[in-house]
CSV table of C-alpha atoms in Angstrom, one decimal:
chain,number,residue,atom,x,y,z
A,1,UNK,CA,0.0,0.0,0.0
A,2,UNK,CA,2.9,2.2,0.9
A,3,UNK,CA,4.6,1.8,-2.9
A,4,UNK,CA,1.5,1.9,-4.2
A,5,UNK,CA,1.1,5.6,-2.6
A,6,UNK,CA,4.5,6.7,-3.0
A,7,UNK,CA,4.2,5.6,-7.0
A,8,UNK,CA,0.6,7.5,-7.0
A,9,UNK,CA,2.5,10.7,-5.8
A,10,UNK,CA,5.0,10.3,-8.0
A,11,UNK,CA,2.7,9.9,-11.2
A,12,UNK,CA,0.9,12.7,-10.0
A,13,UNK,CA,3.8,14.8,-9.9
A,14,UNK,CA,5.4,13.7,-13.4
A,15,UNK,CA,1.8,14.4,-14.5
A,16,UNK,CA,1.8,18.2,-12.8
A,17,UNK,CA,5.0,18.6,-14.5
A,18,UNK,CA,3.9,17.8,-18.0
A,19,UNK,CA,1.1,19.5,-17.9
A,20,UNK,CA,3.0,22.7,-16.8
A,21,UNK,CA,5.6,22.0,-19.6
A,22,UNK,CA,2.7,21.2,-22.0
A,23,UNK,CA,0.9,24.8,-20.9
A,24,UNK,CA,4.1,26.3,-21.3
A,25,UNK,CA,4.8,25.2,-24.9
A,26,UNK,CA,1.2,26.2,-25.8
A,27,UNK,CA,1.6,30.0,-24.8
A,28,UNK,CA,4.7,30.2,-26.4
A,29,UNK,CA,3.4,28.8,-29.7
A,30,UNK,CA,0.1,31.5,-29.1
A,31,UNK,CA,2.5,34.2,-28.2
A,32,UNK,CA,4.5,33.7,-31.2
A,33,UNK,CA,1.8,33.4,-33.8
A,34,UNK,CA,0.2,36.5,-31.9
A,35,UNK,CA,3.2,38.2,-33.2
A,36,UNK,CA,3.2,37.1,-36.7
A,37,UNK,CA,-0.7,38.6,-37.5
A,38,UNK,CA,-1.4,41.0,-40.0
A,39,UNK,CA,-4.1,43.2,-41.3
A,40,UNK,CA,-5.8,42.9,-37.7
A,41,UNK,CA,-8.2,45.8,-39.2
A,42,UNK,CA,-10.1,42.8,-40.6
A,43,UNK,CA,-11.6,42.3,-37.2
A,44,UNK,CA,-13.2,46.1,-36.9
A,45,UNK,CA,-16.0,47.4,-38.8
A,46,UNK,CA,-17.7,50.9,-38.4
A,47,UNK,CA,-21.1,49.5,-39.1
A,48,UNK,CA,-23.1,51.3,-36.0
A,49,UNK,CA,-25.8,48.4,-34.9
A,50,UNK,CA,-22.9,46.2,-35.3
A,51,UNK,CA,-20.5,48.8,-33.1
A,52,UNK,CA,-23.1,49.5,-30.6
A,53,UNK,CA,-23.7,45.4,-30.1
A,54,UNK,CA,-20.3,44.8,-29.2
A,55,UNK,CA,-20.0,43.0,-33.4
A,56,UNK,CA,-22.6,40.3,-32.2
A,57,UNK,CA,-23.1,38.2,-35.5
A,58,UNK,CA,-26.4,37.1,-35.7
A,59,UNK,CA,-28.8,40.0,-34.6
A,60,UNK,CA,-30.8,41.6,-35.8
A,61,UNK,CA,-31.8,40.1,-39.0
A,62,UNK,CA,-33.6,42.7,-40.7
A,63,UNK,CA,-31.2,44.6,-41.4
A,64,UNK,CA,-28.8,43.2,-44.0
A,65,UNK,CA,-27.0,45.7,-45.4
A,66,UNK,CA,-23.9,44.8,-44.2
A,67,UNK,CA,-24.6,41.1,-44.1
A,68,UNK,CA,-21.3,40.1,-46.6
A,69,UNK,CA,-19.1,42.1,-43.2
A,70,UNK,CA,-21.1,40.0,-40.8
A,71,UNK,CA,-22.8,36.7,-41.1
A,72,UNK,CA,-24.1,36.0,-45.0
A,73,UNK,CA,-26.3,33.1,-43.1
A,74,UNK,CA,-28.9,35.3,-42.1
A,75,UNK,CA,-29.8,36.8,-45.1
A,76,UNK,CA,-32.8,34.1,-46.3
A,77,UNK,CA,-33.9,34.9,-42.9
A,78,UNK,CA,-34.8,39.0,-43.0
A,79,UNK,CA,-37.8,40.4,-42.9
A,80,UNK,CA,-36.7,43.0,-46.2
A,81,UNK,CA,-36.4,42.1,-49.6
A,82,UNK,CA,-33.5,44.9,-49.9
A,83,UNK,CA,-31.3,47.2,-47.6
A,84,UNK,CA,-28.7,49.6,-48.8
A,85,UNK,CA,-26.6,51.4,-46.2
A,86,UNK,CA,-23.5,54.0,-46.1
A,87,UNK,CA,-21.3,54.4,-42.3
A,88,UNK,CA,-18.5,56.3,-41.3
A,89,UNK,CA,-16.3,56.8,-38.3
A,90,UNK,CA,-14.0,59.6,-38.1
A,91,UNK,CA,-10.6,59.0,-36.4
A,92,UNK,CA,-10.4,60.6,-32.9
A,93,UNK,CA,-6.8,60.5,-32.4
A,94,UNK,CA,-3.7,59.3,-33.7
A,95,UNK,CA,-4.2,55.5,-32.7
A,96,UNK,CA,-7.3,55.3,-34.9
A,97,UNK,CA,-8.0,55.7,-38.5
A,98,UNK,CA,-11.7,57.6,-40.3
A,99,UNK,CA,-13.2,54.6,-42.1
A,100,UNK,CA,-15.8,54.5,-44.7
A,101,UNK,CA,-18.3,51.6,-45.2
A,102,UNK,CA,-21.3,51.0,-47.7
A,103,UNK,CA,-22.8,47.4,-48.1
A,104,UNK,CA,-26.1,46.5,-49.4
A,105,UNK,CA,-27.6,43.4,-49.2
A,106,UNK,CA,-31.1,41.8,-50.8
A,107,UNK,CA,-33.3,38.6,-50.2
A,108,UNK,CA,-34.3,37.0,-53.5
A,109,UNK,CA,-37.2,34.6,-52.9
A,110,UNK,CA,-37.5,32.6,-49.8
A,111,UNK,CA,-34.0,31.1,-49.7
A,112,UNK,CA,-31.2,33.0,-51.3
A,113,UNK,CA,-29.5,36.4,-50.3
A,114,UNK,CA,-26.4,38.0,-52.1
A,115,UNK,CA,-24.8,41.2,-50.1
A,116,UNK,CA,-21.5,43.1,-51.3
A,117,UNK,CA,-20.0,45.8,-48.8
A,118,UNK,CA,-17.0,47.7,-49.3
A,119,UNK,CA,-14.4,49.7,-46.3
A,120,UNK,CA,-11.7,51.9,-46.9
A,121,UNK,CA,-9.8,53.1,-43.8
A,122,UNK,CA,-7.1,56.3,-43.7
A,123,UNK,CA,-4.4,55.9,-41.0
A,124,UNK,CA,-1.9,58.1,-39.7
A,125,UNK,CA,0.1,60.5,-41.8
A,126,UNK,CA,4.0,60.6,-41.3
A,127,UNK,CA,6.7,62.2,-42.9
A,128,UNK,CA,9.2,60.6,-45.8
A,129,UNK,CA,12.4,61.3,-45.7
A,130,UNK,CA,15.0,59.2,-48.2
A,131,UNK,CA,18.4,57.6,-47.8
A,132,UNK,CA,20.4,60.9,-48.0
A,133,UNK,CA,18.0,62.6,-45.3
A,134,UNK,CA,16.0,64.9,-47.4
A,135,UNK,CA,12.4,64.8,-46.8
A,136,UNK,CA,9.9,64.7,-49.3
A,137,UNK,CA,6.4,65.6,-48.2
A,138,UNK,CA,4.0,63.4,-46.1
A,139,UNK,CA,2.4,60.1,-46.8
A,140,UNK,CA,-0.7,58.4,-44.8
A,141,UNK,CA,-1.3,55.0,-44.8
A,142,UNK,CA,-4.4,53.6,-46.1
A,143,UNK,CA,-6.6,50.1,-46.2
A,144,UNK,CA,-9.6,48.7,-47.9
A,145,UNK,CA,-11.8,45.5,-48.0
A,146,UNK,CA,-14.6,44.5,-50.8
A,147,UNK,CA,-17.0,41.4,-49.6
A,148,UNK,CA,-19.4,39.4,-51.8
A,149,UNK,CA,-21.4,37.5,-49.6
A,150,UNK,CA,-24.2,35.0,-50.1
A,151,UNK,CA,-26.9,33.0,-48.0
A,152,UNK,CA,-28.8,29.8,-49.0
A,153,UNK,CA,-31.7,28.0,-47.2
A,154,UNK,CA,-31.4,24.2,-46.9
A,155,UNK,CA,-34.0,24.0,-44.5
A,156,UNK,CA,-37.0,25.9,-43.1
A,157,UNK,CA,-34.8,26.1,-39.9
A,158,UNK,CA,-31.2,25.2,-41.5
A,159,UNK,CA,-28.8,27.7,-43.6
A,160,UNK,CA,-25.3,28.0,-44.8
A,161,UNK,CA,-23.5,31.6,-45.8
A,162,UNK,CA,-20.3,32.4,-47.4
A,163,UNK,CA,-18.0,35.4,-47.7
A,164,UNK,CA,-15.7,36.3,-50.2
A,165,UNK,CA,-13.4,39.1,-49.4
A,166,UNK,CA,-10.3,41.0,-50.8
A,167,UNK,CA,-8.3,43.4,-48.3
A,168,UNK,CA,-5.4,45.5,-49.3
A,169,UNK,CA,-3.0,48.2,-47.2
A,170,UNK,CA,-0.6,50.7,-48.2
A,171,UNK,CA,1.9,51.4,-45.1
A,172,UNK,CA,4.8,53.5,-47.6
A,173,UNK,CA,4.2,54.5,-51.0
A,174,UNK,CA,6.0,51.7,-53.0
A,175,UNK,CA,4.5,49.2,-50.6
A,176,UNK,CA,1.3,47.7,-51.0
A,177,UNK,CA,0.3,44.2,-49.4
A,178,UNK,CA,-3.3,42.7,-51.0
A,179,UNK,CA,-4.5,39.4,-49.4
A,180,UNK,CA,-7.8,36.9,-50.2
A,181,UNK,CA,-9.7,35.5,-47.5
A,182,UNK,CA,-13.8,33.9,-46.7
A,183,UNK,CA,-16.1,33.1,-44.6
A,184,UNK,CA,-17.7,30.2,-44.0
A,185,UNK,CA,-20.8,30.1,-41.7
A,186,UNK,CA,-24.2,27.3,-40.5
A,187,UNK,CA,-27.1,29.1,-38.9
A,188,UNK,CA,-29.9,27.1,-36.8
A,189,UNK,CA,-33.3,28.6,-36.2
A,190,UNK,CA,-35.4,27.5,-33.2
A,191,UNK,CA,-38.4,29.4,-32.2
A,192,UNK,CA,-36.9,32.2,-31.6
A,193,UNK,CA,-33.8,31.4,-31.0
A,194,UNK,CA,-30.6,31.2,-33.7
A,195,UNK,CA,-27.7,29.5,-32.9
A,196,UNK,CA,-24.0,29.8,-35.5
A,197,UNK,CA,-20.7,28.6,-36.1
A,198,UNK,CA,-18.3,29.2,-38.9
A,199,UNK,CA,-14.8,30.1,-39.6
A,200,UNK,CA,-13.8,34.2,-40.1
A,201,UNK,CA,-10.8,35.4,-41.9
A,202,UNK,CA,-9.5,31.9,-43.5
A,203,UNK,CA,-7.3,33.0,-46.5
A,204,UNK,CA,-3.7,33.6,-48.1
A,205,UNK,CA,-0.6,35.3,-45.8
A,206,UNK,CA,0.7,38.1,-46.6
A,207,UNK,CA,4.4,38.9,-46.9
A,208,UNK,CA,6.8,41.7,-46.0
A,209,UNK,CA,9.8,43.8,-47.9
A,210,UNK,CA,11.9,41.1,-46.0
A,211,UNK,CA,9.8,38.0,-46.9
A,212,UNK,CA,8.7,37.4,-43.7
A,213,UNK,CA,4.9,35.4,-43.8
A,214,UNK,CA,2.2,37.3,-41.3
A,215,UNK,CA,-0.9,35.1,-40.9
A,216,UNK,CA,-4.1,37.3,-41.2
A,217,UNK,CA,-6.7,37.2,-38.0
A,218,UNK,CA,-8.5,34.1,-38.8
A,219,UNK,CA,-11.0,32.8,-35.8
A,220,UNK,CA,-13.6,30.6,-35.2
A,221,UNK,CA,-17.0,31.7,-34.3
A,222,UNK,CA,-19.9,30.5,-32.5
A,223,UNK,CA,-22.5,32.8,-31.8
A,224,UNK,CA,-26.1,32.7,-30.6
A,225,UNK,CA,-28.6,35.2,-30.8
A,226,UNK,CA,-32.8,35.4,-29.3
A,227,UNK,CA,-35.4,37.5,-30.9
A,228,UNK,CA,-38.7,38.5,-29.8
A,229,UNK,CA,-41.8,41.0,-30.3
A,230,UNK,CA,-44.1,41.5,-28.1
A,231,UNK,CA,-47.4,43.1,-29.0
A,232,UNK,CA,-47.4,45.8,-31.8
A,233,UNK,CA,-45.0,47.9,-30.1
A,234,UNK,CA,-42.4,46.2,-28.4
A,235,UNK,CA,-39.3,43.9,-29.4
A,236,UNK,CA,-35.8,42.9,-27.9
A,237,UNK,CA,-32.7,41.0,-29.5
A,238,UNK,CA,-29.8,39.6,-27.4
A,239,UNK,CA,-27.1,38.2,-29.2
A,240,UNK,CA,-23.3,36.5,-27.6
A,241,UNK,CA,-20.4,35.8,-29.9
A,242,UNK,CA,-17.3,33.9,-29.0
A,243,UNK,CA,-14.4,34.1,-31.3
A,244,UNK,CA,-11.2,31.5,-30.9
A,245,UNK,CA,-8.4,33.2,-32.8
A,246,UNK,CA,-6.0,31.0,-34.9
A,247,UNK,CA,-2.9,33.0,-33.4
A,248,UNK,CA,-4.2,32.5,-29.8
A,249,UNK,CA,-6.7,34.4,-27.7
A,250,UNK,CA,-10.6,34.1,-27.4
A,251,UNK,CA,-12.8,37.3,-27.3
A,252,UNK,CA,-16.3,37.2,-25.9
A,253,UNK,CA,-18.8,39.7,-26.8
A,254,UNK,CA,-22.7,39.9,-25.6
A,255,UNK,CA,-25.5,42.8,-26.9
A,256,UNK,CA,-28.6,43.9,-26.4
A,257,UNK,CA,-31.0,46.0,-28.4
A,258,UNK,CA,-34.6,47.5,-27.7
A,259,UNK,CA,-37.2,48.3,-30.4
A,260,UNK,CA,-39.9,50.8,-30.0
A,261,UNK,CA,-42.9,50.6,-32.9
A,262,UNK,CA,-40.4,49.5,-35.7
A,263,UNK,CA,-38.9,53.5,-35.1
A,264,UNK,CA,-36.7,54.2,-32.4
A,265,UNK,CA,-34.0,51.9,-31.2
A,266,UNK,CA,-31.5,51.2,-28.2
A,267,UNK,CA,-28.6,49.2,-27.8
A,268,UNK,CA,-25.6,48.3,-26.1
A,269,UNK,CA,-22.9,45.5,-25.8
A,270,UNK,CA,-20.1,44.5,-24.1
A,271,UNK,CA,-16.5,42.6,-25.3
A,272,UNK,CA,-14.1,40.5,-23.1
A,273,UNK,CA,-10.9,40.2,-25.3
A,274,UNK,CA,-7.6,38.2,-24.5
A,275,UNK,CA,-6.9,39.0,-27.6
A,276,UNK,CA,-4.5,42.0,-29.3
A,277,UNK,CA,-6.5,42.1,-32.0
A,278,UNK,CA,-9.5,43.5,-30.4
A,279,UNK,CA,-9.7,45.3,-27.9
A,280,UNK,CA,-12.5,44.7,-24.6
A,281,UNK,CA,-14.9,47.6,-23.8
A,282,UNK,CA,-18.0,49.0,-23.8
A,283,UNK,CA,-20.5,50.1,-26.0
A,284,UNK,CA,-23.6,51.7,-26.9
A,285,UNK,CA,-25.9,53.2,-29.8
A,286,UNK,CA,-29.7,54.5,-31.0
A,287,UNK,CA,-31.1,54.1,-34.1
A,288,UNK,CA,-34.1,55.7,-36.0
A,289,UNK,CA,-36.1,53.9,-38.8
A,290,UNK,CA,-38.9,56.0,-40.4
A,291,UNK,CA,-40.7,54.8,-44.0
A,292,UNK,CA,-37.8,52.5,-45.0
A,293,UNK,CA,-34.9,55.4,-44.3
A,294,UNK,CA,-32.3,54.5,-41.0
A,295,UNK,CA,-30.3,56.5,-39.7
A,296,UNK,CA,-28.0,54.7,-36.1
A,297,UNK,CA,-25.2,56.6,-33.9
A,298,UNK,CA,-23.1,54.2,-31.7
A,299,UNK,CA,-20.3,54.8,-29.9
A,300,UNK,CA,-17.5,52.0,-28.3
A,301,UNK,CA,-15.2,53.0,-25.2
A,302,UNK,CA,-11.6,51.0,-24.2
A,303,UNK,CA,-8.9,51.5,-22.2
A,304,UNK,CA,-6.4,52.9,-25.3
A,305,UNK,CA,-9.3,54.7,-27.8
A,306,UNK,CA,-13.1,55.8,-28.3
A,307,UNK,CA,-14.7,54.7,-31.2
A,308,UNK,CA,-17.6,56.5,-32.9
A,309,UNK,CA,-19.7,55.4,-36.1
A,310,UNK,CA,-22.7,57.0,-38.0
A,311,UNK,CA,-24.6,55.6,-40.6
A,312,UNK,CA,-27.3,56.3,-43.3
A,313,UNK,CA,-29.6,53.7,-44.5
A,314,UNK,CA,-33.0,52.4,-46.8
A,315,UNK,CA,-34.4,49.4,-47.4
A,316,UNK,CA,-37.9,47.9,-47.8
């Protein structure tokens, strides 16, 4: 009984041990893919009723105007044929950049929806100055991203949705750096409840003067999202979203939006990140929706920057 105890102890203790080491190994290899992510701008969009939800995925489903920037699954779902929307968000300081997005989105029978949306994002200016120290002007750094998105019913309560995207950046004027990525997402409706998982971000690496490989910020995504009306008046969406990034890290984000009449609307949300590529904080936003025509405000608060996002919209 005595060996048996002492060879318990001892197993334990080689087992605490490798599972230290094995802990250890793991975030060093996270660490060091962490470091080797590019274009982490993927991960942000200026979209207000996305902003204001903390970027929850799968509410609310009317609104698909920026569904090929979001999740393409939900398209066969909305309650319009067609939505057409412009946003921007002007930079607030020197650690963020004014972005521009338009998307528009449109249901085509029962089961299909096709969206395209567009961003282009200014960074910050700096000044050039060549090998022989003379300077020559000012340059500011730029990125964009085009998305073609589409959505297919299987099922009454069963669809599938899948992004294509191009992003490019210009950080100096001889270099430019373009890379391909999709999305690939499933979306279950119960009731009124959805539940989602997909991949975000999956696509080619992109390369430096060097020839260094950076890994762009691919993640998997679960989500979930509940939607109800009650009476004529009322409604409420909730919507959580759990991202696993490829390069180590998991971000949590939870939202919440009130409807009055189909007119005025309130939301907020919330994000918990590990992650470097976004950042956690707070966030909040109202929207307006008269005769087809939107107009949303939101606003997103973190440690390092502030984050406003405004937006124009129509869709019927």
């Amino acid at each position: 009984w005595a060996l048996k105890s002492m060879f318990m102890l001892l197993s334990r203790d080689r087992m605490k041990r490798i599972l230290i080491a094995a802990l250890a190994v793991f975030l060093t290899v996270s660490y060091s893919q962490a470091q080797d992510v590019a274009f982490g701008w993927m991960c942000q969009r200026n979209d207000p009723a996305s902003v204001a939800m903390a970027g929850v995925s799968v509410v609310p489903s009317s609104d698909i105007s920026f569904s090929a920037f979001r999740n393409p699954a939900v398209m066969p779902y909305s309650e319009n044929r067609f939505s057409a929307a412009a946003a921007y968000s002007p930079a607030l300081g020197q650690k963020t950049s004014s972005g521009l997005d338009v998307g528009a989105g449109a249901r085509i029978g029962d089961r299909v929806g096709l969206s395209v949306a567009g961003n282009y994002n200014t960074g910050g200016e700096y000044e050039v100055i060549d090998d022989q120290g003379n300077r020559n002007g000012t340059f500011k750094t730029s990125s964009m991203l085009f998305s073609a998105g589409l959505g297919l019913k299987v099922l009454d309560a069963l669809s599938f949705g899948v992004n294509l995207k191009y992003a490019g950046e210009r950080l100096a004027a001889d270099s430019k750096q373009g890379v391909f990525a999709s999305d690939v997402y499933a979306l279950y409706r119960w009731r009124m409840l959805r539940f989602s998982a997909g991949i975000a971000n999956v696509g080619t690496s992109v390369k430096d003067a060097s020839g260094a490989s950076y890994n762009i910020p691919s993640s998997v995504r679960l989500a979930a999202g509940y939607g109800q009306a009650f009476g004529d008046r009322h409604s409420f969406d909730a919507g959580v979203d759990a991202d696993c990034f490829f390069a180590g890290g998991l971000a949590l984000s939870g939202g919440v939006q009130y409807g009055f009449n189909n007119m005025i609307f309130a939301r907020a949300g919330y994000r918990a990140s590990g992650s470097d590529l976004v950042a956690s904080g707070v966030s909040a936003g109202i929207g307006c929706k008269f005769y087809g025509v939107r107009v949303d405000f939101a606003w997103q608060g973190t440690s390092s920057l502030n984050i406003l996002a405004f937006s124009l919209g129509y869709s019927f």
